[in-house]
Short mmCIF file of C-alpha atoms in Angstrom, two decimals:
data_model
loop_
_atom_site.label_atom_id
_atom_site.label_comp_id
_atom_site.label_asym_id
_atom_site.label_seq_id
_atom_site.Cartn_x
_atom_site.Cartn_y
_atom_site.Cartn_z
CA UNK A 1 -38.25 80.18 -27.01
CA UNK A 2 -38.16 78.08 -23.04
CA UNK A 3 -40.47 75.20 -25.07
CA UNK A 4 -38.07 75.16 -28.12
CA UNK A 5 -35.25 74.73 -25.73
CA UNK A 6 -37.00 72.55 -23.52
CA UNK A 7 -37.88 70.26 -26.79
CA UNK A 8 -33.92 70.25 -27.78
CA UNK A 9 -32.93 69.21 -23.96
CA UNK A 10 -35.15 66.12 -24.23
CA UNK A 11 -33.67 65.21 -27.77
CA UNK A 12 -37.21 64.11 -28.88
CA UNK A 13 -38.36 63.58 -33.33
CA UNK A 14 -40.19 64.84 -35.52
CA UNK A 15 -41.74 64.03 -38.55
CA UNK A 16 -42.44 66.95 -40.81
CA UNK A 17 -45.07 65.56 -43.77
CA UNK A 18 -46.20 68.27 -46.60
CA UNK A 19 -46.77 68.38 -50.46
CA UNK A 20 -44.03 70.98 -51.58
CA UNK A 21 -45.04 74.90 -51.80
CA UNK A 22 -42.32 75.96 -52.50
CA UNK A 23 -38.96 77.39 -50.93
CA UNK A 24 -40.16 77.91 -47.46
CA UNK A 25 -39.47 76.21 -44.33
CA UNK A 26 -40.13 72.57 -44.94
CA UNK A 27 -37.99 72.87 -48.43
CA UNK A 28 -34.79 73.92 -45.85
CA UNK A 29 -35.70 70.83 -43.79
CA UNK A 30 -35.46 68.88 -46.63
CA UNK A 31 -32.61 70.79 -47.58
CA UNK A 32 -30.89 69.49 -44.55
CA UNK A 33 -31.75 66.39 -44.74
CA UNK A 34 -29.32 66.27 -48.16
CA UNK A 35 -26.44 67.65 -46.62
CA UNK A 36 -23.88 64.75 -45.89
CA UNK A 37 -23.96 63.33 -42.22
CA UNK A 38 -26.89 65.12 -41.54
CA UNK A 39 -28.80 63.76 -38.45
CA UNK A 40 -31.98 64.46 -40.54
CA UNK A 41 -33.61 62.09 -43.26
CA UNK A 42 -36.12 62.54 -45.86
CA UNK A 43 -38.26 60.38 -47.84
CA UNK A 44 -40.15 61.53 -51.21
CA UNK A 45 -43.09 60.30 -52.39
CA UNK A 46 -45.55 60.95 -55.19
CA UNK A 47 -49.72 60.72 -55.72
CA UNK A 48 -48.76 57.29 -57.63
CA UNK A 49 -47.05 55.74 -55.44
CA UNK A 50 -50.38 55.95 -52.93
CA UNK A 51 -52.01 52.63 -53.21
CA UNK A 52 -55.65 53.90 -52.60
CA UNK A 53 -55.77 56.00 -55.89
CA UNK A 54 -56.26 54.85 -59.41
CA UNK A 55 -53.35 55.65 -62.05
CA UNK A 56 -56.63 56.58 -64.16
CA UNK A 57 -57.91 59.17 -61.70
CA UNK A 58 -54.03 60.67 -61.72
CA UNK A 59 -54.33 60.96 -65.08
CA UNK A 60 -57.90 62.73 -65.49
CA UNK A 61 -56.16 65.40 -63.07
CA UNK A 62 -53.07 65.54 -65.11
CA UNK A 63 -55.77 67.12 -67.95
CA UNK A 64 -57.27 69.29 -65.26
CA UNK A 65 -54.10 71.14 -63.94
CA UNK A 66 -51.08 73.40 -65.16
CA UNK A 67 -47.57 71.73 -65.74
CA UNK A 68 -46.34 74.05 -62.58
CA UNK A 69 -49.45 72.31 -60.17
CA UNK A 70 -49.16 69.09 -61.51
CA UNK A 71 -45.45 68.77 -61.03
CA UNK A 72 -45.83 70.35 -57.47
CA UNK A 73 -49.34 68.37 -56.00
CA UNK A 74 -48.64 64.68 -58.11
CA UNK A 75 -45.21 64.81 -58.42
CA UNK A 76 -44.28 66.41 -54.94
CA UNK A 77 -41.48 68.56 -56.94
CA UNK A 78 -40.29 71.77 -55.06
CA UNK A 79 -40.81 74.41 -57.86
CA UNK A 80 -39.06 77.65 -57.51
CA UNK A 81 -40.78 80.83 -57.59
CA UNK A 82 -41.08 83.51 -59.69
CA UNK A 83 -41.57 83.22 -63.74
CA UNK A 84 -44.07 82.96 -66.35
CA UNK A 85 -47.52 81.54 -65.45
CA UNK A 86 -48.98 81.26 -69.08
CA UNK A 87 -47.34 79.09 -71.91
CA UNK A 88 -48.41 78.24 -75.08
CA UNK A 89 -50.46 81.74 -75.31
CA UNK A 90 -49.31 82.13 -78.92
CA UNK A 91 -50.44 79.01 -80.19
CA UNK A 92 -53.91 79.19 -78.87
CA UNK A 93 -54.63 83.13 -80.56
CA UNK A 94 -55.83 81.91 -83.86
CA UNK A 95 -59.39 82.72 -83.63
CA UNK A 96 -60.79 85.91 -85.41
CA UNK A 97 -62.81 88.49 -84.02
CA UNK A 98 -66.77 87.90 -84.07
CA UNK A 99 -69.01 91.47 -84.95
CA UNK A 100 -72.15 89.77 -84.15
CA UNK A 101 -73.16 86.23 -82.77
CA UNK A 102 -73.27 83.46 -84.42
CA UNK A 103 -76.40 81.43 -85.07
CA UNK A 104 -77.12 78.93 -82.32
CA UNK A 105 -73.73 79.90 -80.05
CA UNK A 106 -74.23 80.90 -76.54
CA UNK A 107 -71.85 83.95 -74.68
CA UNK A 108 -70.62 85.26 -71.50
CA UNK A 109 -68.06 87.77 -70.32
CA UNK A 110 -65.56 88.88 -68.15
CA UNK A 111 -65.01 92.68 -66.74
CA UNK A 112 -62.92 94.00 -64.65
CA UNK A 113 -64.18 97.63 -63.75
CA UNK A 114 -61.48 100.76 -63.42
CA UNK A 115 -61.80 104.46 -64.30
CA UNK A 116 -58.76 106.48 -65.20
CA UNK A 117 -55.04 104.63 -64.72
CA UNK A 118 -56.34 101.19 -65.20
CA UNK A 119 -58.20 99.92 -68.48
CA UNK A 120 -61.92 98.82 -67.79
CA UNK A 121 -61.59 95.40 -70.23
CA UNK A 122 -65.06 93.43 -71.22
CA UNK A 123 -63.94 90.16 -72.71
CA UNK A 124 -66.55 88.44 -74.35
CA UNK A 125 -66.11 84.36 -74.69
CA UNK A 126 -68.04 82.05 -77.36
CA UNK A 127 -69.23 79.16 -74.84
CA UNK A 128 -70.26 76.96 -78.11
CA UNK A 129 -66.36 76.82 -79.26
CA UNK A 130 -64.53 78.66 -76.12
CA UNK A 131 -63.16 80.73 -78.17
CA UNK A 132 -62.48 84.79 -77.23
CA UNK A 133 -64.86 86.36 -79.70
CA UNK A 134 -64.83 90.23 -78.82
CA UNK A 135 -62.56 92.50 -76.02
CA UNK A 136 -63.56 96.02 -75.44
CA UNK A 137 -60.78 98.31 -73.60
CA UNK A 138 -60.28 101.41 -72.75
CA UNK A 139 -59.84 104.26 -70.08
CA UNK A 140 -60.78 107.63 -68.95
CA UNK A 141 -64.51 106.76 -69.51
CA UNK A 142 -66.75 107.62 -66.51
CA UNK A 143 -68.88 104.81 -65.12
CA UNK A 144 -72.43 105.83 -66.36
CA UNK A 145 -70.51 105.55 -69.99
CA UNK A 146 -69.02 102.71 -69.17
CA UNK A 147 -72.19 100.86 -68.10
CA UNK A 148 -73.95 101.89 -71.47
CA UNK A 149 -71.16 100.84 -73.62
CA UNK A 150 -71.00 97.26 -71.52
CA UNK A 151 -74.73 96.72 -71.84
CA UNK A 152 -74.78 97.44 -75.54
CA UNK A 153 -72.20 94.43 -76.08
CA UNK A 154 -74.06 92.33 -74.07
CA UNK A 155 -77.25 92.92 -75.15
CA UNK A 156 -76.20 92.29 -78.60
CA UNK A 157 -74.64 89.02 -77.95
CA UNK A 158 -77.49 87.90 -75.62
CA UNK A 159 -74.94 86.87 -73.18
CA UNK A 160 -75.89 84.53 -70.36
CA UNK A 161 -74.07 85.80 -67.68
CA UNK A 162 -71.35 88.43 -67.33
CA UNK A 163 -68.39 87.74 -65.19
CA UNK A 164 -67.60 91.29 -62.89
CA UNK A 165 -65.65 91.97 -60.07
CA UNK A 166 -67.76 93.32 -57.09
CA UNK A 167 -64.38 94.92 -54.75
CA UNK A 168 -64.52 98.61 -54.23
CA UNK A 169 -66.62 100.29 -57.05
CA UNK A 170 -68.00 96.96 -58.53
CA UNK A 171 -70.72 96.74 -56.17
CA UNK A 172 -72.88 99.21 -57.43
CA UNK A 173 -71.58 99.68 -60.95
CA UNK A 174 -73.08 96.11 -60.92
CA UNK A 175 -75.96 96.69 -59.28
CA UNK A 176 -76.53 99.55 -62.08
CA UNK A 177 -76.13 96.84 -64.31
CA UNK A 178 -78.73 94.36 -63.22
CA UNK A 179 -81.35 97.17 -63.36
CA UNK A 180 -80.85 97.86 -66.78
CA UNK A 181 -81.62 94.03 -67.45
CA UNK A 182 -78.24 92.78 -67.63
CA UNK A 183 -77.58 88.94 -65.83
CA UNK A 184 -74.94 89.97 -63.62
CA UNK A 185 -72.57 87.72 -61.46
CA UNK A 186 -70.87 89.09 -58.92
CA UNK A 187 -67.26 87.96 -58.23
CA UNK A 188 -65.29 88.77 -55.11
CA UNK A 189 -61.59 88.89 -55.41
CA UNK A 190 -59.64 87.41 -52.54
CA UNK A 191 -56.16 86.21 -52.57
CA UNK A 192 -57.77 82.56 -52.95
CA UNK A 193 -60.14 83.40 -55.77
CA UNK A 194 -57.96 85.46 -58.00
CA UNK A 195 -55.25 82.54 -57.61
CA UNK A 196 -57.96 79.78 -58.59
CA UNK A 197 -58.95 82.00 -61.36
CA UNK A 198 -55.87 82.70 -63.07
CA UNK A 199 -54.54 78.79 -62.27
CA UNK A 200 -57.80 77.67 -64.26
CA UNK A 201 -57.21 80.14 -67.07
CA UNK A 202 -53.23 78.86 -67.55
CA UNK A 203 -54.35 75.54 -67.58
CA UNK A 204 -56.65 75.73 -70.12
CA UNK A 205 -53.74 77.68 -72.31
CA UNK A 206 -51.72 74.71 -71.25
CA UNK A 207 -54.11 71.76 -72.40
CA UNK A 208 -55.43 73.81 -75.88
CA UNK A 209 -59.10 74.55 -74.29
CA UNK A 210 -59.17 78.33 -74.71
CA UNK A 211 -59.07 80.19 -78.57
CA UNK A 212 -58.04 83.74 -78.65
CA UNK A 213 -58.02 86.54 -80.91
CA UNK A 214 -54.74 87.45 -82.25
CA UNK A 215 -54.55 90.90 -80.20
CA UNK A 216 -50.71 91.64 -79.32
CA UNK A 217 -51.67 93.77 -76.24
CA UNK A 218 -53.48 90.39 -74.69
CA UNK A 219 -51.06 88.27 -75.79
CA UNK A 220 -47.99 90.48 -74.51
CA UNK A 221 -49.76 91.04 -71.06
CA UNK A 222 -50.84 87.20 -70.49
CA UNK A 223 -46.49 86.50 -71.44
CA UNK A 224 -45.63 89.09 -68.93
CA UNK A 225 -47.86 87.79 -65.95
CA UNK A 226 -45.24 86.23 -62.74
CA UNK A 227 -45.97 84.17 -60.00
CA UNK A 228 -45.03 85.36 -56.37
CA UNK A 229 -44.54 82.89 -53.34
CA UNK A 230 -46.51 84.88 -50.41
CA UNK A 231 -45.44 85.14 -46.42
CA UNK A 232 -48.30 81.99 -46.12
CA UNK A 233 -47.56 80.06 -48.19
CA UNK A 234 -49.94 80.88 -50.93
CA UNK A 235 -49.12 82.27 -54.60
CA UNK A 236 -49.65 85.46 -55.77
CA UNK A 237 -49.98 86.40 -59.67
CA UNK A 238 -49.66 89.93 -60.88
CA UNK A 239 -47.96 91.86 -63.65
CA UNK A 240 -44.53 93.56 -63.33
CA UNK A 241 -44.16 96.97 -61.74
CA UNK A 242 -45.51 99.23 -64.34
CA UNK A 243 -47.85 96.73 -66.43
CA UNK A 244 -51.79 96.21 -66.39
CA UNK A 245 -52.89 93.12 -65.82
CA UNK A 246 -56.71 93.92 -66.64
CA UNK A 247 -57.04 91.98 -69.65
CA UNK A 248 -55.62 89.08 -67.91
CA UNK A 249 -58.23 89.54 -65.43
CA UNK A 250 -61.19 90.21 -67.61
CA UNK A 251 -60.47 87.36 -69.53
CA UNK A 252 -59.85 84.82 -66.28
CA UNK A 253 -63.56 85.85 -65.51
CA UNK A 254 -64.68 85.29 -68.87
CA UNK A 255 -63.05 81.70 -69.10
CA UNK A 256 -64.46 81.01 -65.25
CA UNK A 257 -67.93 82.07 -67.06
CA UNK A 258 -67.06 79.45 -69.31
CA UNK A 259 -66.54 76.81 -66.70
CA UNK A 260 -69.69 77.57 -65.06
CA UNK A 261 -71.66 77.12 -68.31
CA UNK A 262 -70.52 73.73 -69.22
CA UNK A 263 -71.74 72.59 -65.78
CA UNK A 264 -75.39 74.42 -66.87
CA UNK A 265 -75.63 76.55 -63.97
CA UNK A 266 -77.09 79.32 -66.22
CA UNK A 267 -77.91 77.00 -69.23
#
C-alpha cells in the first residue's frame, strides 16, 4: 500500500511486542529475526522474568492452566497447532457409575441438545467428589421425549443446576425445561466460550481434578478432540471430520457446572 511504501522510504523501526499464539505473523517476524545477518532482532522473555509478579502467584497459575497455555502465556513458547487437547484422560476414568445419589453429595449436569445425526448427551457430575457419576446418550428421540427423559435424571439426583446450551433449538427446549421445575442455566456458545470451556475441562484432566466413568465412547472421543489455529488468532477445538464431539461438550458444561458450584453461586 502508498503508507507501507511511504514507511519503507523513511527507513523508520518498529517494535513488535506479543505473547506467542501461535504460527502467525509475529512468529515469521521472529522467524526473521533468526535468520543469520538479518537486520531484525528479537528478544524473549518469560512471566518470571517480570519483576512486578511473585514466583508464588506463577506458580498458583501453573495449577490453574493446561501444559499447552502454560507453556504458551508463562513461558512465551510458540506452540504449533494442531494435536490432541486432552491428556491423561485414561488415568482419570476410574470412577464407577452412580444409580442413585449418594447421601449428603450435591449434582449438576451438562447437555448438549441435538435430534437425529448428533447424540443429545446429559452428563451428570458429583460436585462432592467431581467425579462423572451418570451420562445418558442417545439419538433419534424427539424433543418432548427428550425433555421427559432429562427431567427424570435430574429430578432424581436433585441436581442444582443443569448446564445446557441455549444456540438454535436450546432456547426453548430450555425454557420447556424450567416450566417443568427444572433449575436451568442457559449457556451461549461463542467461539470464546466454547474455547474457555473445553481449556478448563483439559486442565482439570491435566492436574487430576476431574473422575470419570470408564466409558470407551467418552474416553475415545475426549483422545480424538484437535486444536485448530483460527484466521484471528483464536483456537478452535472440534472433533475430526466424521466424529461427534457431544460428549465432549456435555461433559465441558457439566465440569463448568462444577466450577460454578465451588464458588457457591447456586450453593
Amino acid at each position: 500500500t502508498p503508507r507501507m511504501r511511504a514507511r519503507t522510504s523513511s527507513c523508520g523501526d518498529a517494535w513488535l511486542l506479543s505473547t506467542p499464539r501461535g504460527r502467525n505473523g509475529f512468529w515469521q517476524a521472529w522467524q526473521w529475526a533468526q535468520a543469520p545477518e538479518s537486520e531484525w532482532r528479537a528478544w524473549h522473555f518469560t512471566t518470571f522474568d517480570n519483576p512486578h509478579i511473585a514466583r508464588a502467584e506463577i506458580e498458583v497459575m501453573r495449577t490453574q492452566m493446561t501444559e499447552r497455555a502454560y507453556r504458551q502465556e508463562i513461558l512465551a513458547e510458540f506452540i504449533e497447532d494442531g494435536g490432541g487437547v486432552f491428556r491423561k484422560v485414561r488415568d482419570c476414568a476410574t470412577a464407577p457409575a452412580q444409580d442413585k445419589p449418594l447421601e449428603n453429595h450435591s449434582y449438576v449436569a451438562g447437555f448438549d441438545w441435538a435430534l437425529s445425526h448428533d447424540y443429545t448427551v446429559l452428563t451428570l457430575m458429583d460436585v462432592t467428589t467431581k467425579t462423572v457419576a451418570l451420562i445418558d446418550r442417545f439419538n433419534g428421540v424427539d424433543y418432548a421425549m427428550q425433555r421427559q427423559r432429562i427431567a427424570a435424571v435430574c429430578q432424581r439426583f436433585n441436581v442444582l443446576a443443569l448446564m445446557a446450551e441455549e444456540n438454535a433449538m436450546g432456547k426453548p427446549n430450555n425454557d420447556e425445561l424450567r416450566r417443568m421445575g427444572l433449575p436451568v442455566r442457559d449457556f451461549t456458545t461463542t467461539q470464546t466460550t466454547k474455547a474457555t470451556i473445553i481449556e478448563n475441562l483439559a486442565a482439570a484432566f491435566e492436574q487430576a481434578q476431574i473422575t470419570l466413568v470408564n466409558d470407551e465412547a467418552l474416553i475415545m472421543e475426549l483422545e480424538s478432540i484437535e486444536s485448530r489455529r483460527t484466521a484471528s488468532g483464536g483456537v478452535s477445538y472440534a472433533a475430526p471430520a466424521g466424529a461427534h464431539d457431544d460428549m465432549m461438550i456435555s461433559l465441558a458444561l457439566a465440569w463448568h457446572g462444577v466450577e460454578h458450584s465451588r464458588i457457591q453461586l447456586w450453593v
